[in-house]
Amino acid sequence: DTQQQSSRADDADGDGDNGDVTPSNSEATFDNALQQLSTAISAINSRLIDTNRLLGADAVSGGLSCAVLRGSELYVAQSGPGQVIVLHANAVERFPDVSRESRPLGLGQMADVQYFHTAVAPADYLLLTRAAPGGWESSSVTNLPSTTLESAIARLTRHSGSDASALVARFA
């Protein structure tokens, strides 16, 4: 993984340091963020399990996709149903791999969380969806980074059929 390094001569945020991000500082910050995210996902899972106990069934379950951008590094946590798709100029990345299933939140004592990392560039796209439609095969979405956000959404809509929903973001 690439470490982001930056330096500022001033103390713009008033926290007593000059804003330097060193690899050890960056790794500690990232590890802390992962721990907090894991704790939050576990809390959501526990709440759903408690609700299911009260209802006497597995009536409530769900999935969660969380993406964090730090510089050009994208970190993703995925639990339960859902897929994160990153469209680069010449490649498509899907997290998790479409062949891997993840138990929904609320249906097991331990949340099934997967973590992913990739680098992004300006004009790359991020799609967060419960399930990618068959029309979003790699060949139909490969050249999206060369289009505007509006054109990309129109193209995704044409290829998705009537059941698709996704959050679509373009990196600037």
PDB file of C-alpha atoms in Angstrom:
ATOM      1  CA  ASP A   1       0.000   0.000   0.000  1.00  0.00           C
ATOM      2  CA  THR A   2       1.185   3.495  -0.770  1.00  0.00           C
ATOM      3  CA  GLN A   3       1.582   5.795   2.187  1.00  0.00           C
ATOM      4  CA  GLN A   4       0.368   9.354   1.792  1.00  0.00           C
ATOM      5  CA  GLN A   5       2.849  11.953   2.977  1.00  0.00           C
ATOM      6  CA  SER A   6       2.275  15.668   3.190  1.00  0.00           C
ATOM      7  CA  SER A   7       3.798  18.539   5.074  1.00  0.00           C
ATOM      8  CA  ARG A   8       2.491  21.916   6.205  1.00  0.00           C
ATOM      9  CA  ALA A   9       4.615  24.565   7.872  1.00  0.00           C
ATOM     10  CA  ASP A  10       1.758  25.974   9.923  1.00  0.00           C
ATOM     11  CA  ASP A  11      -0.579  24.590  12.567  1.00  0.00           C
ATOM     12  CA  ALA A  12      -3.771  25.244  10.610  1.00  0.00           C
ATOM     13  CA  ASP A  13      -5.954  22.938  12.675  1.00  0.00           C
ATOM     14  CA  GLY A  14      -4.669  24.191  16.035  1.00  0.00           C
ATOM     15  CA  ASP A  15      -3.819  20.741  17.383  1.00  0.00           C
ATOM     16  CA  GLY A  16      -0.219  21.572  18.243  1.00  0.00           C
ATOM     17  CA  ASP A  17       1.477  19.791  15.362  1.00  0.00           C
ATOM     18  CA  ASN A  18       2.412  21.024  11.918  1.00  0.00           C
ATOM     19  CA  GLY A  19       0.244  18.495  10.074  1.00  0.00           C
ATOM     20  CA  ASP A  20       3.046  16.116   9.061  1.00  0.00           C
ATOM     21  CA  VAL A  21       1.802  12.678   8.109  1.00  0.00           C
ATOM     22  CA  THR A  22       4.540  10.117   8.542  1.00  0.00           C
ATOM     23  CA  PRO A  23       4.131   6.439   7.652  1.00  0.00           C
ATOM     24  CA  SER A  24       3.919   5.416  11.323  1.00  0.00           C
ATOM     25  CA  ASN A  25       1.489   8.257  12.095  1.00  0.00           C
ATOM     26  CA  SER A  26      -0.551   7.443   8.988  1.00  0.00           C
ATOM     27  CA  GLU A  27      -0.647   3.720   9.777  1.00  0.00           C
ATOM     28  CA  ALA A  28      -1.706   4.386  13.368  1.00  0.00           C
ATOM     29  CA  THR A  29      -4.438   6.748  12.176  1.00  0.00           C
ATOM     30  CA  PHE A  30      -5.644   4.200   9.619  1.00  0.00           C
ATOM     31  CA  ASP A  31      -5.548   1.345  12.157  1.00  0.00           C
ATOM     32  CA  ASN A  32      -7.533   3.507  14.583  1.00  0.00           C
ATOM     33  CA  ALA A  33     -10.073   4.331  11.877  1.00  0.00           C
ATOM     34  CA  LEU A  34     -10.449   0.624  11.018  1.00  0.00           C
ATOM     35  CA  GLN A  35     -10.957  -0.212  14.678  1.00  0.00           C
ATOM     36  CA  GLN A  36     -13.622   2.487  15.035  1.00  0.00           C
ATOM     37  CA  LEU A  37     -15.339   1.305  11.856  1.00  0.00           C
ATOM     38  CA  SER A  38     -15.251  -2.311  13.027  1.00  0.00           C
ATOM     39  CA  THR A  39     -16.719  -1.258  16.383  1.00  0.00           C
ATOM     40  CA  ALA A  40     -19.513   0.676  14.659  1.00  0.00           C
ATOM     41  CA  ILE A  41     -20.366  -2.239  12.340  1.00  0.00           C
ATOM     42  CA  SER A  42     -20.406  -4.648  15.303  1.00  0.00           C
ATOM     43  CA  ALA A  43     -22.760  -2.286  17.155  1.00  0.00           C
ATOM     44  CA  ILE A  44     -25.111  -2.179  14.165  1.00  0.00           C
ATOM     45  CA  ASN A  45     -25.013  -5.984  13.926  1.00  0.00           C
ATOM     46  CA  SER A  46     -25.783  -6.324  17.658  1.00  0.00           C
ATOM     47  CA  ARG A  47     -28.689  -3.903  17.390  1.00  0.00           C
ATOM     48  CA  LEU A  48     -30.172  -5.868  14.479  1.00  0.00           C
ATOM     49  CA  ILE A  49     -29.743  -9.161  16.401  1.00  0.00           C
ATOM     50  CA  ASP A  50     -31.486  -7.639  19.446  1.00  0.00           C
ATOM     51  CA  THR A  51     -34.350  -6.477  17.215  1.00  0.00           C
ATOM     52  CA  ASN A  52     -34.642  -9.961  15.711  1.00  0.00           C
ATOM     53  CA  ARG A  53     -34.765 -11.507  19.211  1.00  0.00           C
ATOM     54  CA  LEU A  54     -37.602  -9.155  20.155  1.00  0.00           C
ATOM     55  CA  LEU A  55     -39.501  -9.982  16.970  1.00  0.00           C
ATOM     56  CA  GLY A  56     -38.808 -13.694  17.272  1.00  0.00           C
ATOM     57  CA  ALA A  57     -37.465 -14.056  13.738  1.00  0.00           C
ATOM     58  CA  ASP A  58     -34.687 -13.053  11.375  1.00  0.00           C
ATOM     59  CA  ALA A  59     -36.897 -10.230  10.144  1.00  0.00           C
ATOM     60  CA  VAL A  60     -34.296  -7.490  10.113  1.00  0.00           C
ATOM     61  CA  SER A  61     -30.991  -7.753   8.267  1.00  0.00           C
ATOM     62  CA  GLY A  62     -28.913  -5.619   5.980  1.00  0.00           C
ATOM     63  CA  GLY A  63     -25.668  -4.713   4.341  1.00  0.00           C
ATOM     64  CA  LEU A  64     -23.257  -1.838   4.772  1.00  0.00           C
ATOM     65  CA  SER A  65     -20.740  -0.300   2.417  1.00  0.00           C
ATOM     66  CA  CYS A  66     -18.399   2.370   3.692  1.00  0.00           C
ATOM     67  CA  ALA A  67     -15.744   4.119   1.622  1.00  0.00           C
ATOM     68  CA  VAL A  68     -13.085   6.453   3.009  1.00  0.00           C
ATOM     69  CA  LEU A  69     -10.841   8.544   0.766  1.00  0.00           C
ATOM     70  CA  ARG A  70      -7.467   9.723   2.039  1.00  0.00           C
ATOM     71  CA  GLY A  71      -5.525  11.530  -0.671  1.00  0.00           C
ATOM     72  CA  SER A  72      -5.724   9.183  -3.645  1.00  0.00           C
ATOM     73  CA  GLU A  73      -6.141   6.077  -1.471  1.00  0.00           C
ATOM     74  CA  LEU A  74      -9.629   4.578  -1.177  1.00  0.00           C
ATOM     75  CA  TYR A  75     -10.378   2.282   1.765  1.00  0.00           C
ATOM     76  CA  VAL A  76     -13.579   0.246   1.753  1.00  0.00           C
ATOM     77  CA  ALA A  77     -15.389  -1.782   4.414  1.00  0.00           C
ATOM     78  CA  GLN A  78     -18.156  -4.076   3.170  1.00  0.00           C
ATOM     79  CA  SER A  79     -20.479  -6.213   5.296  1.00  0.00           C
ATOM     80  CA  GLY A  80     -23.534  -8.135   4.168  1.00  0.00           C
ATOM     81  CA  PRO A  81     -25.063  -7.829   0.730  1.00  0.00           C
ATOM     82  CA  GLY A  82     -23.541  -5.144  -1.396  1.00  0.00           C
ATOM     83  CA  GLN A  83     -20.851  -4.420  -3.874  1.00  0.00           C
ATOM     84  CA  VAL A  84     -18.417  -1.579  -4.338  1.00  0.00           C
ATOM     85  CA  ILE A  85     -17.266  -1.011  -7.900  1.00  0.00           C
ATOM     86  CA  VAL A  86     -14.348   1.266  -8.763  1.00  0.00           C
ATOM     87  CA  LEU A  87     -14.102   2.243 -12.414  1.00  0.00           C
ATOM     88  CA  HIS A  88     -10.615   3.298 -13.475  1.00  0.00           C
ATOM     89  CA  ALA A  89      -9.615   4.536 -16.929  1.00  0.00           C
ATOM     90  CA  ASN A  90      -8.469   1.047 -17.988  1.00  0.00           C
ATOM     91  CA  ALA A  91      -9.781  -1.320 -15.319  1.00  0.00           C
ATOM     92  CA  VAL A  92     -12.795  -2.245 -13.213  1.00  0.00           C
ATOM     93  CA  GLU A  93     -12.424  -3.396  -9.591  1.00  0.00           C
ATOM     94  CA  ARG A  94     -15.267  -5.088  -7.734  1.00  0.00           C
ATOM     95  CA  PHE A  95     -15.257  -5.535  -3.950  1.00  0.00           C
ATOM     96  CA  PRO A  96     -15.946  -8.133  -2.807  1.00  0.00           C
ATOM     97  CA  ASP A  97     -15.375 -10.493  -5.681  1.00  0.00           C
ATOM     98  CA  VAL A  98     -18.775 -11.420  -7.137  1.00  0.00           C
ATOM     99  CA  SER A  99     -18.192 -15.087  -6.268  1.00  0.00           C
ATOM    100  CA  ARG A 100     -17.942 -14.346  -2.524  1.00  0.00           C
ATOM    101  CA  GLU A 101     -21.109 -14.056  -0.492  1.00  0.00           C
ATOM    102  CA  SER A 102     -21.253 -12.191   2.794  1.00  0.00           C
ATOM    103  CA  ARG A 103     -23.729 -12.981   5.568  1.00  0.00           C
ATOM    104  CA  PRO A 104     -26.135 -10.083   6.122  1.00  0.00           C
ATOM    105  CA  LEU A 105     -25.795  -7.997   9.259  1.00  0.00           C
ATOM    106  CA  GLY A 106     -28.234  -9.105  11.960  1.00  0.00           C
ATOM    107  CA  LEU A 107     -28.093 -12.818  11.160  1.00  0.00           C
ATOM    108  CA  GLY A 108     -24.935 -13.872  13.014  1.00  0.00           C
ATOM    109  CA  GLN A 109     -23.163 -13.007  16.260  1.00  0.00           C
ATOM    110  CA  MET A 110     -20.094 -11.752  14.413  1.00  0.00           C
ATOM    111  CA  ALA A 111     -20.345  -9.262  11.577  1.00  0.00           C
ATOM    112  CA  ASP A 112     -18.740 -10.553   8.363  1.00  0.00           C
ATOM    113  CA  VAL A 113     -16.664  -7.488   7.409  1.00  0.00           C
ATOM    114  CA  GLN A 114     -14.285  -7.350   4.469  1.00  0.00           C
ATOM    115  CA  TYR A 115     -11.762  -4.557   3.943  1.00  0.00           C
ATOM    116  CA  PHE A 116     -10.348  -3.429   0.616  1.00  0.00           C
ATOM    117  CA  HIS A 117      -7.904  -0.816  -0.588  1.00  0.00           C
ATOM    118  CA  THR A 118      -7.198   0.716  -3.990  1.00  0.00           C
ATOM    119  CA  ALA A 119      -5.737   3.898  -5.423  1.00  0.00           C
ATOM    120  CA  VAL A 120      -7.996   6.232  -7.402  1.00  0.00           C
ATOM    121  CA  ALA A 121      -7.306   9.015  -9.867  1.00  0.00           C
ATOM    122  CA  PRO A 122      -9.295  12.021 -11.078  1.00  0.00           C
ATOM    123  CA  ALA A 123     -12.228  10.946 -13.291  1.00  0.00           C
ATOM    124  CA  ASP A 124     -12.437   7.458 -11.702  1.00  0.00           C
ATOM    125  CA  TYR A 125     -15.899   6.441 -10.495  1.00  0.00           C
ATOM    126  CA  LEU A 126     -17.145   4.803  -7.307  1.00  0.00           C
ATOM    127  CA  LEU A 127     -20.396   2.840  -7.354  1.00  0.00           C
ATOM    128  CA  LEU A 128     -21.990   1.538  -4.135  1.00  0.00           C
ATOM    129  CA  THR A 129     -24.817  -0.887  -4.833  1.00  0.00           C
ATOM    130  CA  ARG A 130     -26.692  -3.745  -3.186  1.00  0.00           C
ATOM    131  CA  ALA A 131     -26.205  -5.899  -6.274  1.00  0.00           C
ATOM    132  CA  ALA A 132     -24.683  -4.955  -9.602  1.00  0.00           C
ATOM    133  CA  PRO A 133     -27.077  -5.623 -12.484  1.00  0.00           C
ATOM    134  CA  GLY A 134     -25.970  -8.047 -15.183  1.00  0.00           C
ATOM    135  CA  GLY A 135     -25.751  -5.145 -17.620  1.00  0.00           C
ATOM    136  CA  TRP A 136     -22.874  -3.691 -15.633  1.00  0.00           C
ATOM    137  CA  GLU A 137     -20.385  -6.214 -16.928  1.00  0.00           C
ATOM    138  CA  SER A 138     -16.834  -4.945 -17.271  1.00  0.00           C
ATOM    139  CA  SER A 139     -17.198  -4.310 -20.997  1.00  0.00           C
ATOM    140  CA  SER A 140     -20.218  -2.011 -20.554  1.00  0.00           C
ATOM    141  CA  VAL A 141     -18.645   0.172 -17.851  1.00  0.00           C
ATOM    142  CA  THR A 142     -14.952   0.169 -18.788  1.00  0.00           C
ATOM    143  CA  ASN A 143     -14.901   3.561 -20.522  1.00  0.00           C
ATOM    144  CA  LEU A 144     -17.083   5.452 -18.027  1.00  0.00           C
ATOM    145  CA  PRO A 145     -14.170   7.523 -16.646  1.00  0.00           C
ATOM    146  CA  SER A 146     -13.981   9.302 -20.013  1.00  0.00           C
ATOM    147  CA  THR A 147     -17.557  10.633 -19.642  1.00  0.00           C
ATOM    148  CA  THR A 148     -19.260  13.256 -17.480  1.00  0.00           C
ATOM    149  CA  LEU A 149     -21.123  12.208 -14.349  1.00  0.00           C
ATOM    150  CA  GLU A 150     -24.474  12.811 -16.048  1.00  0.00           C
ATOM    151  CA  SER A 151     -23.486  10.736 -19.096  1.00  0.00           C
ATOM    152  CA  ALA A 152     -22.166   7.959 -16.857  1.00  0.00           C
ATOM    153  CA  ILE A 153     -25.422   7.796 -14.893  1.00  0.00           C
ATOM    154  CA  ALA A 154     -27.444   7.713 -18.125  1.00  0.00           C
ATOM    155  CA  ARG A 155     -25.267   4.887 -19.455  1.00  0.00           C
ATOM    156  CA  LEU A 156     -25.498   2.905 -16.222  1.00  0.00           C
ATOM    157  CA  THR A 157     -29.276   3.351 -16.246  1.00  0.00           C
ATOM    158  CA  ARG A 158     -29.518   2.072 -19.839  1.00  0.00           C
ATOM    159  CA  HIS A 159     -27.499  -1.031 -18.945  1.00  0.00           C
ATOM    160  CA  SER A 160     -29.185  -1.757 -15.612  1.00  0.00           C
ATOM    161  CA  GLY A 161     -32.778  -2.585 -16.362  1.00  0.00           C
ATOM    162  CA  SER A 162     -35.435  -1.500 -13.893  1.00  0.00           C
ATOM    163  CA  ASP A 163     -34.133  -2.931 -10.605  1.00  0.00           C
ATOM    164  CA  ALA A 164     -30.797  -1.180 -10.098  1.00  0.00           C
ATOM    165  CA  SER A 165     -29.968   1.414  -7.525  1.00  0.00           C
ATOM    166  CA  ALA A 166     -26.537   2.774  -6.697  1.00  0.00           C
ATOM    167  CA  LEU A 167     -24.707   5.705  -5.255  1.00  0.00           C
ATOM    168  CA  VAL A 168     -22.444   7.002  -8.014  1.00  0.00           C
ATOM    169  CA  ALA A 169     -19.521   9.342  -7.322  1.00  0.00           C
ATOM    170  CA  ARG A 170     -16.796  10.710  -9.604  1.00  0.00           C
ATOM    171  CA  PHE A 171     -13.406  11.626  -8.191  1.00  0.00           C
ATOM    172  CA  ALA A 172     -12.200  15.118  -9.044  1.00  0.00           C
TER     173      ALA A 172
END
